[in-house]
Amino acid sequence: MMKKDKYIRFDWAVKRLLRDKANFDVLEGLLTVLLDRQIHIIDILESESNQQDYDDKFNRVDIKARDSENEIIIVEVQVTRELYFLERILYGVAKAITEHMALGELYSEVKKVYSISILYFDIGKGNDYLYHGQNTFTGVHTGDHLQVTVKERDALVQRLPSEIFPEYFLIRVNEFDKVATTPLEEWLDYLKNDYIRPDTTTPGLKEAREKLVYYNMTPTERAAYDRHVDAIMIQNDVLGTAKLEGRIEGRVEGKAEGLIEGEEKGVVKVARNMKKLGIPLDSIVLSTGLTIEEIERL
């Protein structure tokens, strides 16, 4: 019975299991809870940023799905901080819009895109574990929200820009520290602690209890998964050291951007030390997020 209580991390499930149509119900559950409406995934779309291999860096793992409303949902899991994170998710959404609009199509064919980022790093200041952003046009003097006339099914209708423009969800996993009492909190408990209540009725999690069990994997799959978890632990330790060094260096430099600059320098310092110890380049890449070219120049 105890064996059944160990579940596969979500970032690994995204890479290996949730792309399988038989497991869509797990991802559908998360999206249903997050978007507060029933989501049915039709298929998983190809994306240049889809990552399948163990040797991929941990800084991005994503799924791009199309739902029954013909809308596009990008789910991204990111373990380590990236300097230009906001710019990249904006680019990813823009690319999804243009990729799925054929040349010559009317603008009415533009697809609504939802960008969902599951983050295991400190993106900045904020007290909540879930942030939601969408476009609205607000009157500067009146404070009202503009409704735009659009043509839909051969009729003119009023629509809010938020019904057309992309929406962004940022889930800050490490900021979650509550006792899970709601479906969303249960999902956060799984994302952070790999825990699922035995009596859960939360969409997706009751399916995950059957499909994301660690001991259901083959010995080969478990070995690969264990290497993945070990690499993440090493990486977090390396980045934790770099962050500490960055804080010290930032205080010494006495400027607001000192922490970020110091943290980057700390990562380089750690990578240089790992290289001196003869640690293989691919391990240094996985642990620091630097490229092979950057490491070779150290």
Short mmCIF file of C-alpha atoms in Angstrom, two decimals:
data_model
loop_
_atom_site.label_atom_id
_atom_site.label_comp_id
_atom_site.label_asym_id
_atom_site.label_seq_id
_atom_site.Cartn_x
_atom_site.Cartn_y
_atom_site.Cartn_z
CA MET A 1 0.00 0.00 0.00
CA MET A 2 2.83 2.39 0.84
CA LYS A 3 4.28 1.94 -2.61
CA LYS A 4 1.14 3.36 -4.20
CA ASP A 5 1.70 6.69 -2.43
CA LYS A 6 4.79 7.66 -4.42
CA TYR A 7 3.92 9.67 -7.51
CA ILE A 8 5.89 10.85 -10.51
CA ARG A 9 6.88 14.54 -10.55
CA PHE A 10 4.72 16.64 -12.83
CA ASP A 11 7.64 17.94 -14.92
CA TRP A 12 8.59 14.35 -15.78
CA ALA A 13 4.96 13.43 -16.47
CA VAL A 14 4.71 16.33 -18.92
CA LYS A 15 7.80 15.11 -20.76
CA ARG A 16 6.89 11.43 -20.88
CA LEU A 17 3.29 10.58 -20.07
CA LEU A 18 0.80 13.40 -20.53
CA ARG A 19 1.36 13.59 -24.30
CA ASP A 20 -0.32 10.19 -24.58
CA LYS A 21 -4.03 10.50 -25.43
CA ALA A 22 -4.81 7.89 -22.78
CA ASN A 23 -3.48 10.30 -20.15
CA PHE A 24 -5.10 13.51 -21.41
CA ASP A 25 -7.55 13.36 -18.50
CA VAL A 26 -4.79 14.23 -16.02
CA LEU A 27 -3.86 17.42 -17.86
CA GLU A 28 -7.52 18.18 -18.58
CA GLY A 29 -8.16 18.09 -14.83
CA LEU A 30 -5.49 20.69 -14.09
CA LEU A 31 -6.75 22.96 -16.86
CA THR A 32 -10.38 22.52 -15.80
CA VAL A 33 -9.54 23.56 -12.24
CA LEU A 34 -7.32 26.46 -13.32
CA LEU A 35 -9.56 27.91 -16.04
CA ASP A 36 -12.76 27.16 -14.09
CA ARG A 37 -14.51 25.51 -17.04
CA GLN A 38 -14.57 22.01 -18.48
CA ILE A 39 -11.57 21.43 -20.76
CA HIS A 40 -11.37 18.63 -23.32
CA ILE A 41 -8.03 18.23 -25.11
CA ILE A 42 -8.33 17.18 -28.74
CA ASP A 43 -4.64 16.76 -29.51
CA ILE A 44 -1.09 17.77 -28.64
CA LEU A 45 0.43 20.12 -31.20
CA GLU A 46 4.03 20.03 -32.29
CA SER A 47 6.19 22.83 -30.98
CA GLU A 48 9.86 23.66 -31.40
CA SER A 49 10.15 23.92 -27.63
CA ASN A 50 8.65 20.49 -26.90
CA GLN A 51 11.36 18.58 -25.03
CA GLN A 52 11.40 14.82 -24.85
CA ASP A 53 14.95 13.80 -23.99
CA TYR A 54 16.61 13.34 -20.62
CA ASP A 55 19.60 15.42 -21.76
CA ASP A 56 17.44 18.50 -22.36
CA LYS A 57 18.03 21.40 -19.98
CA PHE A 58 15.52 21.74 -17.20
CA ASN A 59 14.73 25.38 -17.89
CA ARG A 60 11.74 24.62 -20.08
CA VAL A 61 9.36 21.74 -20.67
CA ASP A 62 6.08 22.43 -22.37
CA ILE A 63 2.97 21.02 -23.97
CA LYS A 64 0.99 22.87 -26.59
CA ALA A 65 -2.55 21.50 -26.75
CA ARG A 66 -5.71 22.25 -28.72
CA ASP A 67 -9.01 21.97 -26.90
CA SER A 68 -12.57 21.25 -28.08
CA GLU A 69 -13.18 25.01 -28.50
CA ASN A 70 -10.26 25.12 -30.96
CA GLU A 71 -8.28 27.25 -28.51
CA ILE A 72 -4.57 26.76 -27.87
CA ILE A 73 -3.23 26.06 -24.37
CA ILE A 74 0.50 26.20 -23.65
CA VAL A 75 1.57 24.51 -20.42
CA GLU A 76 5.14 25.17 -19.42
CA VAL A 77 7.15 23.84 -16.49
CA GLN A 78 10.30 25.72 -15.56
CA VAL A 79 12.65 24.74 -12.75
CA THR A 80 15.33 27.44 -12.96
CA ARG A 81 15.20 31.20 -13.35
CA GLU A 82 15.62 32.77 -16.76
CA LEU A 83 16.53 36.44 -17.14
CA TYR A 84 14.18 37.11 -20.06
CA PHE A 85 11.33 34.88 -18.93
CA LEU A 86 8.47 37.34 -19.56
CA GLU A 87 9.79 38.21 -23.00
CA ARG A 88 10.03 34.55 -23.90
CA ILE A 89 6.49 33.61 -22.87
CA LEU A 90 5.22 36.60 -24.87
CA TYR A 91 7.17 35.37 -27.89
CA GLY A 92 5.85 31.83 -27.39
CA VAL A 93 2.26 33.03 -27.38
CA ALA A 94 2.77 35.24 -30.44
CA LYS A 95 4.38 32.34 -32.27
CA ALA A 96 1.47 30.04 -31.39
CA ILE A 97 -1.00 32.57 -32.79
CA THR A 98 0.83 32.96 -36.08
CA GLU A 99 1.67 29.25 -36.46
CA HIS A 100 -2.00 28.30 -36.39
CA MET A 101 -3.29 30.94 -38.76
CA ALA A 102 -2.89 30.00 -42.42
CA LEU A 103 -1.69 32.59 -44.92
CA GLY A 104 -4.67 34.44 -46.36
CA GLU A 105 -7.07 33.61 -43.54
CA LEU A 106 -9.27 36.31 -42.06
CA TYR A 107 -8.28 37.83 -38.73
CA SER A 108 -11.44 36.29 -37.33
CA GLU A 109 -9.58 32.97 -37.48
CA VAL A 110 -7.06 34.08 -34.84
CA LYS A 111 -7.00 31.49 -32.05
CA LYS A 112 -7.37 32.36 -28.38
CA VAL A 113 -4.21 31.29 -26.52
CA TYR A 114 -3.78 30.47 -22.82
CA SER A 115 -0.21 30.48 -21.49
CA ILE A 116 0.22 28.55 -18.23
CA SER A 117 3.63 28.65 -16.58
CA ILE A 118 4.37 26.35 -13.64
CA LEU A 119 7.42 27.91 -12.01
CA TYR A 120 9.76 26.38 -9.43
CA PHE A 121 11.88 29.50 -9.03
CA ASP A 122 11.53 32.99 -7.57
CA ILE A 123 10.31 35.20 -10.39
CA GLY A 124 10.17 38.36 -8.26
CA LYS A 125 8.15 40.09 -5.57
CA GLY A 126 4.58 39.00 -4.85
CA ASN A 127 2.70 37.27 -2.06
CA ASP A 128 0.41 34.97 -4.06
CA TYR A 129 1.15 31.60 -5.64
CA LEU A 130 -1.13 32.22 -8.64
CA TYR A 131 -1.17 35.28 -10.90
CA HIS A 132 -3.48 35.85 -13.86
CA GLY A 133 -3.02 38.42 -16.59
CA GLN A 134 -5.29 39.35 -19.50
CA ASN A 135 -5.80 42.31 -21.79
CA THR A 136 -8.48 44.90 -21.10
CA PHE A 137 -8.93 48.41 -22.47
CA THR A 138 -9.95 50.69 -19.62
CA GLY A 139 -11.25 54.22 -20.00
CA VAL A 140 -8.63 56.64 -18.72
CA HIS A 141 -11.28 59.04 -17.40
CA THR A 142 -14.37 56.84 -16.98
CA GLY A 143 -12.81 53.55 -15.85
CA ASP A 144 -15.18 51.53 -18.04
CA HIS A 145 -14.08 48.52 -20.08
CA LEU A 146 -14.28 48.92 -23.83
CA GLN A 147 -16.36 46.41 -25.78
CA VAL A 148 -15.41 46.03 -29.41
CA THR A 149 -17.82 45.30 -32.26
CA VAL A 150 -16.75 42.18 -34.15
CA LYS A 151 -18.29 40.00 -36.83
CA GLU A 152 -19.12 36.53 -35.61
CA ARG A 153 -21.20 33.94 -37.51
CA ASP A 154 -22.37 36.63 -39.98
CA ALA A 155 -23.60 38.83 -37.14
CA LEU A 156 -22.18 41.88 -35.39
CA VAL A 157 -21.63 41.26 -31.68
CA GLN A 158 -19.96 43.05 -28.80
CA ARG A 159 -16.95 41.32 -27.33
CA LEU A 160 -14.45 42.26 -24.66
CA PRO A 161 -10.79 42.26 -25.78
CA SER A 162 -10.11 39.74 -23.00
CA GLU A 163 -12.23 37.24 -24.95
CA ILE A 164 -9.81 37.44 -27.87
CA PHE A 165 -6.41 38.39 -26.46
CA PRO A 166 -4.14 35.79 -24.80
CA GLU A 167 -4.36 35.04 -21.09
CA TYR A 168 -1.39 34.27 -18.87
CA PHE A 169 -1.28 32.21 -15.68
CA LEU A 170 1.86 32.15 -13.53
CA ILE A 171 1.86 29.43 -10.87
CA ARG A 172 4.61 30.07 -8.31
CA VAL A 173 4.86 26.60 -6.83
CA ASN A 174 7.40 27.41 -4.12
CA GLU A 175 5.12 30.12 -2.69
CA PHE A 176 2.38 27.61 -1.87
CA ASP A 177 2.37 26.80 1.85
CA LYS A 178 -1.28 26.12 2.70
CA VAL A 179 -3.18 23.08 3.83
CA ALA A 180 -4.94 21.99 0.64
CA THR A 181 -8.71 22.39 0.94
CA THR A 182 -9.75 23.43 -2.57
CA PRO A 183 -9.19 21.63 -5.91
CA LEU A 184 -6.61 24.24 -6.95
CA GLU A 185 -4.76 23.89 -3.64
CA GLU A 186 -4.78 20.11 -4.03
CA TRP A 187 -3.13 20.52 -7.42
CA LEU A 188 -0.51 22.85 -5.90
CA ASP A 189 0.14 20.28 -3.17
CA TYR A 190 0.89 17.71 -5.86
CA LEU A 191 3.01 20.12 -7.95
CA LYS A 192 5.11 21.09 -4.93
CA ASN A 193 5.13 17.99 -2.73
CA ASP A 194 4.16 15.15 -5.12
CA TYR A 195 1.29 14.41 -2.74
CA ILE A 196 -2.24 13.38 -3.73
CA ARG A 197 -4.94 12.75 -1.15
CA PRO A 198 -6.16 9.13 -1.18
CA ASP A 199 -9.79 10.28 -1.19
CA THR A 200 -9.36 13.08 -3.72
CA THR A 201 -12.19 13.90 -6.11
CA THR A 202 -10.29 16.76 -7.77
CA PRO A 203 -10.37 16.55 -11.59
CA GLY A 204 -7.12 15.10 -12.92
CA LEU A 205 -5.71 14.08 -9.55
CA LYS A 206 -7.94 11.05 -9.09
CA GLU A 207 -6.71 9.92 -12.54
CA ALA A 208 -3.12 10.76 -11.59
CA ARG A 209 -3.39 8.40 -8.60
CA GLU A 210 -3.75 5.56 -11.10
CA LYS A 211 -1.54 6.72 -13.96
CA LEU A 212 1.37 8.58 -12.35
CA VAL A 213 2.45 5.96 -9.82
CA TYR A 214 6.23 5.65 -9.53
CA TYR A 215 6.18 1.88 -9.03
CA ASN A 216 4.11 1.35 -12.17
CA MET A 217 7.10 2.31 -14.29
CA THR A 218 9.46 -0.31 -15.63
CA PRO A 219 12.89 -0.63 -13.93
CA THR A 220 14.47 1.18 -16.90
CA GLU A 221 11.95 4.02 -16.70
CA ARG A 222 12.43 4.31 -12.93
CA ALA A 223 16.21 4.49 -13.36
CA ALA A 224 15.85 7.32 -15.90
CA TYR A 225 13.39 9.10 -13.62
CA ASP A 226 15.69 8.76 -10.61
CA ARG A 227 18.55 10.29 -12.62
CA HIS A 228 16.23 13.16 -13.55
CA VAL A 229 15.33 13.83 -9.90
CA ASP A 230 18.97 13.56 -8.80
CA ALA A 231 20.02 16.05 -11.49
CA ILE A 232 17.36 18.51 -10.32
CA MET A 233 18.55 18.20 -6.71
CA ILE A 234 22.14 18.83 -7.79
CA GLN A 235 21.05 21.77 -9.91
CA ASN A 236 19.02 23.31 -7.07
CA ASP A 237 22.01 22.94 -4.77
CA VAL A 238 24.30 24.59 -7.32
CA LEU A 239 21.87 27.45 -7.93
CA GLY A 240 21.27 27.87 -4.20
CA THR A 241 25.01 28.33 -3.74
CA ALA A 242 25.11 30.75 -6.65
CA LYS A 243 22.20 32.74 -5.18
CA LEU A 244 23.96 33.00 -1.81
CA GLU A 245 27.15 34.18 -3.49
CA GLY A 246 25.08 36.58 -5.56
CA ARG A 247 23.50 38.13 -2.46
CA ILE A 248 26.92 38.61 -0.89
CA GLU A 249 28.34 40.09 -4.07
CA GLY A 250 25.23 42.23 -4.57
CA ARG A 251 25.63 43.74 -1.10
CA VAL A 252 29.29 44.42 -1.76
CA GLU A 253 28.51 46.11 -5.06
CA GLY A 254 25.72 48.06 -3.36
CA LYS A 255 23.27 48.25 -6.27
CA ALA A 256 19.75 46.97 -6.91
CA GLU A 257 20.73 44.74 -9.79
CA GLY A 258 23.62 43.31 -7.77
CA LEU A 259 21.67 40.20 -6.75
CA ILE A 260 20.88 39.17 -10.31
CA GLU A 261 24.35 39.99 -11.61
CA GLY A 262 25.96 38.33 -8.62
CA GLU A 263 23.80 35.24 -9.03
CA GLU A 264 24.88 34.91 -12.65
CA LYS A 265 28.52 35.30 -11.61
CA GLY A 266 27.93 32.70 -8.89
CA VAL A 267 26.70 30.17 -11.45
CA VAL A 268 29.80 30.80 -13.57
CA LYS A 269 32.02 30.38 -10.52
CA VAL A 270 30.36 27.07 -9.62
CA ALA A 271 30.67 25.84 -13.22
CA ARG A 272 34.37 26.73 -13.27
CA ASN A 273 34.94 24.76 -10.07
CA MET A 274 33.01 21.76 -11.43
CA LYS A 275 35.12 21.88 -14.58
CA LYS A 276 38.34 21.90 -12.53
CA LEU A 277 37.10 18.81 -10.69
CA GLY A 278 36.75 17.00 -14.01
CA ILE A 279 32.96 16.72 -13.91
CA PRO A 280 31.60 15.87 -17.39
CA LEU A 281 30.38 18.82 -19.45
CA ASP A 282 26.86 17.43 -19.85
CA SER A 283 26.52 17.24 -16.05
CA ILE A 284 27.71 20.84 -15.71
CA VAL A 285 25.19 21.90 -18.36
CA LEU A 286 22.34 20.19 -16.49
CA SER A 287 23.43 21.62 -13.14
CA THR A 288 24.08 25.25 -14.13
CA GLY A 289 22.00 25.94 -17.24
CA LEU A 290 25.08 27.21 -19.09
CA THR A 291 25.75 26.03 -22.64
CA ILE A 292 28.69 23.78 -23.55
CA GLU A 293 30.26 26.71 -25.43
CA GLU A 294 30.02 28.95 -22.35
CA ILE A 295 31.54 26.25 -20.13
CA GLU A 296 34.39 25.56 -22.56
CA ARG A 297 35.34 29.25 -22.46
CA LEU A 298 35.77 29.19 -18.67
#
